[in-house]
Tab-separated table of C-alpha atoms in Angstrom:
chain	number	residue	atom	x	y	z
A	1	MET	CA	112.951	95.476	108.377
A	2	SER	CA	111.932	98.811	107.026
A	3	ARG	CA	110.208	100.931	109.631
A	4	GLN	CA	107.872	103.639	108.497
A	5	GLN	CA	109.211	107.107	109.043
A	6	ARG	CA	107.384	110.127	110.418
A	7	GLY	CA	105.061	108.439	112.896
A	8	ARG	CA	104.061	105.353	110.896
A	9	THR	CA	104.414	102.053	112.681
A	10	SER	CA	106.181	98.847	111.717
A	11	LEU	CA	106.510	95.343	113.064
A	12	ALA	CA	109.657	93.949	114.627
A	13	PHE	CA	110.082	90.259	115.044
A	14	LYS	CA	112.644	87.516	115.293
A	15	LEU	CA	113.931	85.309	112.521
A	16	CYS	CA	113.898	81.757	113.762
A	17	SER	CA	114.842	80.167	110.459
A	18	ALA	CA	117.911	78.541	111.979
A	19	ALA	CA	116.068	77.107	114.944
A	20	ALA	CA	115.543	73.724	113.334
A	21	VAL	CA	119.273	73.365	112.859
A	22	SER	CA	120.848	75.066	115.850
A	23	GLY	CA	118.032	75.525	118.338
A	24	LEU	CA	118.813	79.232	118.324
A	25	CYS	CA	116.478	82.014	117.307
A	26	ILE	CA	118.187	84.735	115.301
A	27	ALA	CA	117.286	88.227	116.439
A	28	GLY	CA	115.895	89.421	113.176
A	29	ALA	CA	115.562	92.244	110.783
A	30	VAL	CA	113.497	91.199	107.827
A	31	PRO	CA	112.635	93.845	105.250
A	32	GLY	CA	109.673	95.334	106.987
A	33	PHE	CA	106.080	96.139	106.674
A	34	ALA	CA	105.157	99.525	105.314
A	35	ALA	CA	101.951	101.086	106.528
A	36	ALA	CA	100.013	103.617	104.488
A	37	ALA	CA	102.170	106.584	103.546
A	38	ASP	CA	101.500	109.991	105.023
A	39	GLY	CA	101.630	111.981	101.799
A	40	LYS	CA	104.586	114.158	102.804
A	41	HIS	CA	107.162	114.356	100.057
A	42	GLY	CA	110.342	116.183	99.247
A	43	SER	CA	111.656	118.288	96.413
A	44	SER	CA	112.075	117.114	92.844
A	45	ALA	CA	114.991	114.894	91.915
A	46	VAL	CA	116.152	113.005	88.847
A	47	ARG	CA	119.234	110.857	88.686
A	48	ALA	CA	121.749	112.400	86.320
A	49	ASP	CA	122.683	109.026	84.862
A	50	ASP	CA	119.100	108.678	83.635
A	51	ALA	CA	118.707	112.164	82.175
A	52	LYS	CA	119.106	110.867	78.623
A	53	ALA	CA	116.065	108.662	78.421
A	54	ALA	CA	116.789	107.378	74.924
A	55	LYS	CA	120.054	105.756	75.939
A	56	PRO	CA	120.076	102.504	77.939
A	57	ALA	CA	122.197	102.438	81.047
A	58	VAL	CA	125.785	101.254	80.766
A	59	PRO	CA	127.015	99.415	83.855
A	60	ASP	CA	129.084	101.728	86.044
A	61	ALA	CA	129.315	104.326	83.296
A	62	THR	CA	127.945	107.494	84.818
A	63	GLY	CA	126.147	106.702	88.045
A	64	PRO	CA	124.069	108.910	90.299
A	65	GLY	CA	124.799	112.540	89.608
A	66	ALA	CA	124.385	115.946	91.155
A	67	SER	CA	121.659	117.325	88.894
A	68	HIS	CA	118.145	117.376	90.313
A	69	ALA	CA	115.975	118.838	87.588
A	70	GLY	CA	112.489	117.405	87.913
A	71	THR	CA	110.465	115.839	85.128
A	72	GLY	CA	106.842	114.865	84.977
A	73	SER	CA	105.034	111.836	86.375
A	74	ASN	CA	104.835	108.420	84.819
A	75	GLU	CA	101.891	107.690	82.562
A	76	ALA	CA	99.858	104.633	83.521
A	77	GLY	CA	101.291	101.531	81.953
A	78	SER	CA	104.341	103.266	80.459
A	79	LEU	CA	106.868	101.001	82.205
A	80	LYS	CA	108.914	99.200	79.566
A	81	LYS	CA	110.881	96.612	81.563
A	82	GLN	CA	110.482	94.792	84.862
A	83	SER	CA	112.018	91.913	86.801
A	84	ILE	CA	112.336	90.375	90.263
A	85	LEU	CA	114.503	91.149	93.271
A	86	PHE	CA	113.630	88.284	95.603
A	87	PHE	CA	113.631	88.487	99.423
A	88	ALA	CA	114.866	84.967	100.263
A	89	TYR	CA	114.794	84.639	104.057
A	90	LYS	CA	114.593	80.871	104.313
A	91	TYR	CA	117.378	79.003	106.051
A	92	PRO	CA	118.898	76.599	103.491
A	93	SER	CA	118.787	73.464	105.653
A	94	ALA	CA	118.473	70.056	104.055
A	95	SER	CA	115.412	69.266	106.172
A	96	SER	CA	113.265	72.376	105.736
A	97	GLY	CA	114.806	74.766	103.246
A	98	ALA	CA	115.971	72.615	100.367
A	99	GLY	CA	112.722	72.744	98.408
A	100	TYR	CA	112.531	76.514	98.732
A	101	TRP	CA	116.026	77.137	97.415
A	102	ASP	CA	115.873	74.349	94.835
A	103	ALA	CA	112.849	76.063	93.294
A	104	LEU	CA	114.754	79.344	92.951
A	105	VAL	CA	117.824	77.624	91.504
A	106	LYS	CA	115.646	75.745	89.028
A	107	LEU	CA	114.162	79.015	87.771
A	108	GLY	CA	117.663	80.481	87.519
A	109	GLY	CA	118.995	83.963	86.975
A	110	LYS	CA	116.864	84.793	83.955
A	111	ALA	CA	113.724	84.536	86.079
A	112	ILE	CA	115.194	85.472	89.488
A	113	PRO	CA	118.182	87.742	88.752
A	114	TYR	CA	118.731	88.815	92.391
A	115	VAL	CA	118.073	87.296	95.808
A	116	VAL	CA	118.595	89.059	99.132
A	117	PHE	CA	120.052	86.574	101.614
A	118	ASN	CA	120.297	87.021	105.369
A	119	PRO	CA	122.402	84.473	107.265
A	120	SER	CA	122.036	85.956	110.761
A	121	SER	CA	120.299	89.338	110.605
A	122	GLY	CA	123.358	90.214	108.552
A	123	ALA	CA	126.622	88.456	107.810
A	124	GLY	CA	126.984	86.946	111.292
A	125	LYS	CA	130.229	86.265	113.099
A	126	SER	CA	131.486	83.477	110.872
A	127	ALA	CA	130.730	81.710	107.630
A	128	ASN	CA	127.636	79.505	107.734
A	129	PRO	CA	128.360	76.287	105.787
A	130	ASP	CA	124.736	75.902	104.667
A	131	TYR	CA	124.748	79.405	103.216
A	132	VAL	CA	128.184	78.872	101.663
A	133	ARG	CA	126.801	75.899	99.742
A	134	GLN	CA	123.561	77.622	98.789
A	135	ILE	CA	125.149	80.849	97.634
A	136	SER	CA	127.514	78.868	95.435
A	137	LYS	CA	124.527	77.061	93.909
A	138	ASN	CA	122.785	80.361	93.304
A	139	SER	CA	125.814	81.786	91.543
A	140	ALA	CA	126.126	78.701	89.352
A	141	ALA	CA	122.472	79.179	88.339
A	142	GLY	CA	123.097	82.800	87.372
A	143	ILE	CA	121.389	84.247	90.451
A	144	LYS	CA	123.168	87.204	92.036
A	145	ASN	CA	123.358	87.180	95.835
A	146	ILE	CA	122.726	90.430	97.734
A	147	GLY	CA	123.794	90.509	101.393
A	148	TYR	CA	121.434	91.956	104.009
A	149	ILE	CA	122.744	94.700	106.343
A	150	ARG	CA	120.831	96.783	108.900
A	151	THR	CA	121.621	100.471	109.397
A	152	ASN	CA	119.115	101.163	112.209
A	153	TYR	CA	117.859	104.212	110.311
A	154	GLN	CA	121.418	105.510	109.827
A	155	LYS	CA	122.126	105.380	113.574
A	156	ARG	CA	124.418	102.372	113.418
A	157	SER	CA	128.158	103.022	113.375
A	158	ILE	CA	129.367	103.403	109.800
A	159	THR	CA	132.544	101.582	110.763
A	160	ASP	CA	130.436	98.607	111.878
A	161	VAL	CA	128.504	98.597	108.610
A	162	GLU	CA	131.712	98.728	106.574
A	163	ALA	CA	133.100	95.858	108.643
A	164	GLU	CA	129.978	93.824	107.888
A	165	ILE	CA	130.432	94.476	104.169
A	166	GLU	CA	133.914	93.025	104.416
A	167	SER	CA	132.626	90.095	106.497
A	168	TYR	CA	130.282	89.103	103.680
A	169	TYR	CA	133.212	89.012	101.268
A	170	LYS	CA	135.355	87.083	103.731
A	171	PHE	CA	132.694	84.504	104.627
A	172	TYR	CA	131.003	83.968	101.268
A	173	GLY	CA	133.476	85.115	98.643
A	174	GLU	CA	133.735	88.354	96.725
A	175	LYS	CA	132.641	86.675	93.508
A	176	ASN	CA	129.544	85.186	95.131
A	177	VAL	CA	128.326	88.404	96.779
A	178	SER	CA	127.007	90.753	94.120
A	179	GLY	CA	125.948	93.615	96.351
A	180	PHE	CA	124.252	94.763	99.528
A	181	PHE	CA	120.750	95.466	100.787
A	182	PHE	CA	120.887	98.316	103.307
A	183	ASP	CA	117.758	98.012	105.406
A	184	GLU	CA	116.059	100.469	107.745
A	185	ILE	CA	116.850	103.558	105.700
A	186	ALA	CA	115.487	106.976	106.642
A	187	THR	CA	115.168	109.541	103.848
A	188	LYS	CA	114.076	112.647	105.705
A	189	THR	CA	117.186	114.679	106.542
A	190	GLN	CA	120.436	115.700	104.929
A	191	GLU	CA	122.238	113.663	107.574
A	192	ASP	CA	120.320	110.593	106.402
A	193	SER	CA	121.548	111.275	102.882
A	194	GLU	CA	125.165	111.848	103.938
A	195	TYR	CA	125.268	108.581	105.875
A	196	LEU	CA	124.100	106.585	102.845
A	197	HIS	CA	126.494	108.567	100.661
A	198	ILE	CA	129.434	107.315	102.758
A	199	LEU	CA	128.302	103.687	102.464
A	200	TYR	CA	127.611	103.933	98.745
A	201	SER	CA	131.007	105.516	98.174
A	202	TYR	CA	132.669	102.801	100.234
A	203	VAL	CA	131.092	99.981	98.250
A	204	LYS	CA	131.751	101.573	94.877
A	205	LYS	CA	135.316	102.664	95.653
A	206	TYR	CA	136.517	99.194	96.540
A	207	HIS	CA	133.973	97.075	94.642
A	208	PRO	CA	132.514	99.282	91.867
A	209	GLU	CA	130.670	96.438	90.162
A	210	LYS	CA	128.497	95.667	93.209
A	211	LEU	CA	124.808	96.570	93.434
A	212	VAL	CA	123.568	98.733	96.323
A	213	VAL	CA	119.897	98.514	97.332
A	214	ALA	CA	118.478	100.856	99.987
A	215	ASN	CA	115.197	100.120	101.750
A	216	PRO	CA	113.153	103.016	103.104
A	217	GLY	CA	110.030	100.923	102.461
A	218	SER	CA	108.097	104.123	101.772
A	219	PRO	CA	108.243	107.126	99.430
A	220	ILE	CA	111.399	109.223	99.336
A	221	VAL	CA	111.268	112.409	101.432
A	222	ASN	CA	114.599	114.208	100.925
A	223	GLU	CA	115.400	113.382	97.318
A	224	SER	CA	119.082	114.204	97.564
A	225	ILE	CA	119.437	110.648	98.905
A	226	THR	CA	118.460	109.151	95.548
A	227	ARG	CA	122.026	109.636	94.297
A	228	HIS	CA	123.406	107.241	96.879
A	229	ALA	CA	122.067	103.782	95.964
A	230	ASP	CA	121.338	101.890	92.769
A	231	ILE	CA	117.839	100.730	93.725
A	232	PHE	CA	115.435	102.117	96.340
A	233	VAL	CA	112.581	100.085	97.820
A	234	THR	CA	109.962	102.831	97.894
A	235	ALA	CA	106.987	100.640	98.773
A	236	GLU	CA	106.803	97.644	101.094
A	237	ASN	CA	103.172	96.919	101.790
A	238	SER	CA	100.530	94.331	102.366
A	239	ALA	CA	98.583	93.578	99.214
A	240	SER	CA	95.528	95.295	100.652
A	241	ASP	CA	97.425	98.508	101.376
A	242	TYR	CA	99.255	98.395	98.057
A	243	ILE	CA	95.997	98.123	96.149
A	244	HIS	CA	93.816	100.434	98.233
A	245	LYS	CA	96.044	102.812	100.236
A	246	TYR	CA	98.975	103.663	98.004
A	247	PRO	CA	100.000	107.355	98.267
A	248	LYS	CA	98.491	109.492	95.534
A	249	HIS	CA	101.533	111.713	95.079
A	250	PRO	CA	104.847	109.977	95.651
A	251	SER	CA	108.051	111.849	94.902
A	252	LYS	CA	109.033	113.122	91.480
A	253	PHE	CA	111.977	110.732	91.570
A	254	GLU	CA	109.513	107.859	91.798
A	255	ASN	CA	107.230	109.254	89.113
A	256	ASP	CA	109.920	109.803	86.501
A	257	PRO	CA	109.872	106.946	83.931
A	258	ASN	CA	113.643	107.220	83.520
A	259	ASN	CA	114.083	106.100	87.134
A	260	SER	CA	112.112	102.862	86.932
A	261	LYS	CA	115.259	100.722	86.980
A	262	HIS	CA	116.136	102.337	90.333
A	263	ILE	CA	112.754	101.626	91.978
A	264	MET	CA	111.506	98.464	93.650
A	265	HIS	CA	108.201	97.568	95.285
A	266	ALA	CA	107.619	94.611	97.639
A	267	VAL	CA	104.118	93.307	98.321
A	268	TYR	CA	103.272	90.542	100.798
A	269	GLY	CA	100.073	88.796	101.845
A	270	ALA	CA	98.739	88.673	98.291
A	271	SER	CA	96.352	86.088	96.939
A	272	THR	CA	97.126	84.531	93.578
A	273	LYS	CA	93.995	86.260	92.258
A	274	GLN	CA	95.601	89.607	93.118
A	275	TYR	CA	98.838	88.949	91.208
A	276	ASN	CA	97.760	90.527	87.927
A	277	GLU	CA	96.339	93.613	89.606
A	278	ILE	CA	99.498	94.114	91.679
A	279	ILE	CA	101.743	93.712	88.633
A	280	LYS	CA	99.597	96.175	86.675
A	281	LEU	CA	99.673	98.717	89.503
A	282	SER	CA	103.432	98.330	89.995
A	283	ARG	CA	103.972	99.191	86.348
A	284	GLN	CA	101.725	102.208	86.599
A	285	ARG	CA	103.765	103.206	89.664
A	286	ASN	CA	107.078	102.945	87.844
A	287	ALA	CA	108.601	99.991	89.719
A	288	GLY	CA	111.172	98.339	87.484
A	289	TRP	CA	111.774	95.753	90.223
A	290	LEU	CA	109.024	93.850	92.004
A	291	PHE	CA	108.621	91.162	94.629
A	292	VAL	CA	105.169	89.718	95.325
A	293	THR	CA	104.401	86.915	97.745
A	294	THR	CA	101.434	85.115	99.230
A	295	ASP	CA	103.418	84.681	102.454
A	296	VAL	CA	102.154	86.622	105.477
A	297	GLN	CA	103.371	88.089	108.763
A	298	ASP	CA	105.205	87.542	111.037
A	299	ASN	CA	107.902	86.772	108.463
A	300	PRO	CA	106.412	87.164	104.982
A	301	TYR	CA	109.687	86.284	103.265
A	302	ASP	CA	110.393	82.726	104.397
A	303	GLU	CA	107.964	80.809	102.174
A	304	LEU	CA	107.760	80.716	98.402
A	305	PRO	CA	104.976	82.644	96.687
A	306	GLN	CA	102.263	80.359	95.398
A	307	ASN	CA	102.426	79.662	91.658
A	308	LEU	CA	105.959	81.040	91.584
A	309	THR	CA	106.767	79.907	88.045
A	310	GLU	CA	103.714	81.612	86.576
A	311	LEU	CA	104.255	84.690	88.742
A	312	SER	CA	107.871	85.063	87.656
A	313	ARG	CA	106.864	84.660	84.023
A	314	SER	CA	104.268	87.421	84.339
A	315	ILE	CA	106.638	89.867	86.038
A	316	ASN	CA	109.456	89.168	83.591
A	317	GLU	CA	107.360	89.355	80.432
A	318	LEU	CA	108.578	92.889	79.655
A	319	GLY	CA	112.237	91.891	79.819
A	320	MET	CA	115.072	92.785	82.178
A	321	PRO	CA	115.457	96.445	83.240
A	322	ASP	CA	118.584	98.248	82.135
A	323	ASP	CA	121.497	97.828	84.507
A	324	PRO	CA	120.795	100.087	87.507
A	325	ARG	CA	124.371	100.186	88.790
A	326	GLY	CA	126.176	103.507	88.903
A	327	LYS	CA	129.215	105.187	90.363
A	328	ALA	CA	129.171	107.123	93.601
A	329	ASP	CA	129.837	110.828	93.842
A	330	PRO	CA	133.209	111.292	95.553
A	331	TRP	CA	132.777	111.510	99.311
A	332	ILE	CA	134.623	114.454	100.837
A	333	PRO	CA	134.638	113.706	104.560
A	334	LYS	CA	134.091	116.500	107.056
A	335	GLN	CA	135.282	114.902	110.295
A	336	ARG	CA	136.053	111.386	109.171
A	337	GLU	CA	138.953	109.860	107.309
A	338	ASP	CA	138.335	108.241	103.961
A	339	PRO	CA	136.934	104.719	104.503
A	340	THR	CA	139.455	101.938	104.214
A	341	PRO	CA	138.758	98.205	103.953
A	342	VAL	CA	138.650	96.213	107.123
A	343	PRO	CA	141.550	93.706	107.217
């Protein structure tokens, strides 16, 4: 769950998606619920791998760089490409979750290129057979699976996070896990940035082809952090807040059209009548990746959006964004040895 920084509130709740199968309620961390932003923003930043706007991104070619020369804001409607990164927090049981996952598999990777999956508020302690089967089905349908990991706003032990990365590979297979969704990300301080830098470097050093998504759930504050993930969730809001209370001046990183492939927005509690308006606004706001759902709190990511086929067609009508994946800047540790894989 993404908690709002700097005094904004968020909701914490428990994922009970496995209750029907095991009778256990999973202590949860679902990507969270962003309140209205406070309008405080950091300095200008532009990813160096996007400095040449005329050239499409090449996977793993240049990556996030050190240059932070600002450019202007995005013109309304100037977004050229957009697709879906789907928060799929439904337990894949035969009794209650089959229809949900079957619908995603039927649409396939061209409509739903990425899903974030969350077996047990993270990888869990062992492989879950239901998720093993479902993730394999997703991969066969061309859907890339992104594993959910909490960071507790960069307070969790980095060693523990690295171990969880390796657990995902061990439990579900390196080929079936296409990247990681680092949740509860703070973007305010240099320490916040350095923490994410270590994780990004770890993933890219040992698995350079993997995608890294970071979820602040609100606008970037310290823009040095934008070099240390491939996609940032910079808005996670109710439909009402997204339409009526969106910050007027998000960061220059978010406004730069060249960064659209690195920006995602998630909107929950929408009505089907609001779909077109939300899609239009997301394009004006430079979000190359979008997730919209009619599902509501407490867990707005465990039911399919209404009219999913039509919704996915509308979001994908511009075509797939350029590959957002990059290479990490080398991490030069101060008081910590270079990360090594967990056996």
